[in-house]
Amino acid sequence: MKKLLVILLSVLAVHVGAQDLKHYKKVVKELSSAKYQGRGYALHGANKAGAYLEKEFLRAGADEVVRQPFTLNVNTFPGKMEMKVDGRRMQPGVDFTVREFSPGIEGTFKLYYIDTLNYNSEKIFADLASPEYQGAFVVCDFWFSYKHGADFRRLQDDKKYSNSGIIFTWNEPLKFYKAYADRLINKPVLWATNFPSNADVVSLNIENLYLEKYECFNVIAKVEGARHDSCFVFTAHYDHLGNLGRKVYYAGAHDNASGTAAIVTLAAYYAQNRPEYDIYFIAFSGEDAYLRGSEWFAANPTVELGKIRYLLNLDMIGDNNPVQYCEVSNQGERGYKLFEKINAQNSYFKKLNRGKLVGNSDHYPFAQRCVPCIFLENEGGDAFKYYHTTLDTWERALFDSYEPLFKMVTDFVEQY
């Protein structure tokens, strides 16, 4: 009886200790630290983070860890980032940010406010052609401009209109809309919050650095199972927004240090609890540059795509929403039904909220190639509102969803 009790306690300890919250927090804190400057490209933060992850996967007990190199063209902002409105200094990342495809600019410019109550595009174009507003910066509420996209695309990218750029006003917290662009438009586009409605001039000194064929890499770790005829794949992206000027960086604790840390701890778990099938753990770079890393892997796979039993992409999973968001590929339907069953039996989350499959994270290139896959993201919680802002930091990181997600995905791998 005593021997049986010891065995039962041992089994219980394995079940309870399967997910390693302490290790998870350690990796999130490391990746979101100043050492990696937002895991961007201009200051090589992404590649430094990739090198750190190589070591973490090896420490976790992975049988094999390799790099898959690729290159990308990318626009960055590691230099001067200054903005004054009527002499009042605006803070980068808090009061203003720059759209990813913007060129640099320096000078002082008159402001031209769009009359949204009496909107007349032809009058706007005529005003901007007049000597009074030559070279002015256009100011408009972003959501209003969104309704008149064709007009504003002309203003931001057509050289025949004399405006020097556009400032879109936006609510707090201010987001860096997209991370990176592989192209430049003709005029800079800025987003600003708490922007005055009657200012006269804006002074700007913004430097961009366009990198061509920048060398980065995916990190691929493997834990061998008893069978090698097919495999499971866990993915997460480790890159983020990088710098906005010399003093500001986007830490990206939720996006996506949280998902990256999760696949590191999953690798450690499976190294200690050998699975039936091989499992790969792929940390992608280039996700915030339009899925460059995952697209490269899917087009140049080191693991035959047809042998992937299921791919699980973890992106922004550290939050406190009791409802778990997901997207599923057409071929992933059977797996999704199993996820629903597992969740219903164990109440890991109140429910799974399934959204439309779109190209918003690294599962998408695989879904396009008929790989069974699911995208798991804990959106809508208290951390989610900070993603793509300078407030997505270790100090604001949340961990509520990590343990239930860990249990749900390990149950899935065992039962699928």
CSV table of C-alpha atoms in Angstrom, one decimal, residues 83 85 88-97 167-170 172-174 190-195 244 390:
chain,number,residue,atom,x,y,z
A,83,MET,CA,8.7,65.9,-33.0
A,85,VAL,CA,4.2,70.8,-32.2
A,88,ARG,CA,6.0,71.4,-27.5
A,89,ARG,CA,8.1,68.3,-27.5
A,90,MET,CA,6.2,65.0,-28.2
A,91,GLN,CA,7.4,61.7,-26.8
A,92,PRO,CA,8.2,58.9,-29.3
A,93,GLY,CA,6.1,55.8,-28.7
A,94,VAL,CA,3.8,57.7,-26.3
A,95,ASP,CA,2.6,60.8,-28.2
A,96,PHE,CA,3.6,59.8,-31.7
A,97,THR,CA,4.8,57.0,-33.8
A,167,ILE,CA,-0.4,63.0,-39.3
A,168,PHE,CA,-3.3,60.7,-38.3
A,169,THR,CA,-4.7,61.3,-34.8
A,170,TRP,CA,-5.4,58.2,-32.7
A,172,GLU,CA,-4.4,56.1,-26.4
A,173,PRO,CA,-2.5,53.9,-26.0
A,174,LEU,CA,-0.7,54.7,-29.3
A,190,LEU,CA,2.8,59.6,-38.5
A,191,TRP,CA,0.2,58.6,-35.8
A,192,ALA,CA,-0.3,60.9,-32.9
A,193,THR,CA,-2.4,60.9,-29.8
A,194,ASN,CA,-3.5,64.0,-27.7
A,195,PHE,CA,-2.7,66.1,-30.8
A,244,LEU,CA,11.5,53.8,-32.4
A,390,THR,CA,5.6,50.7,-25.5
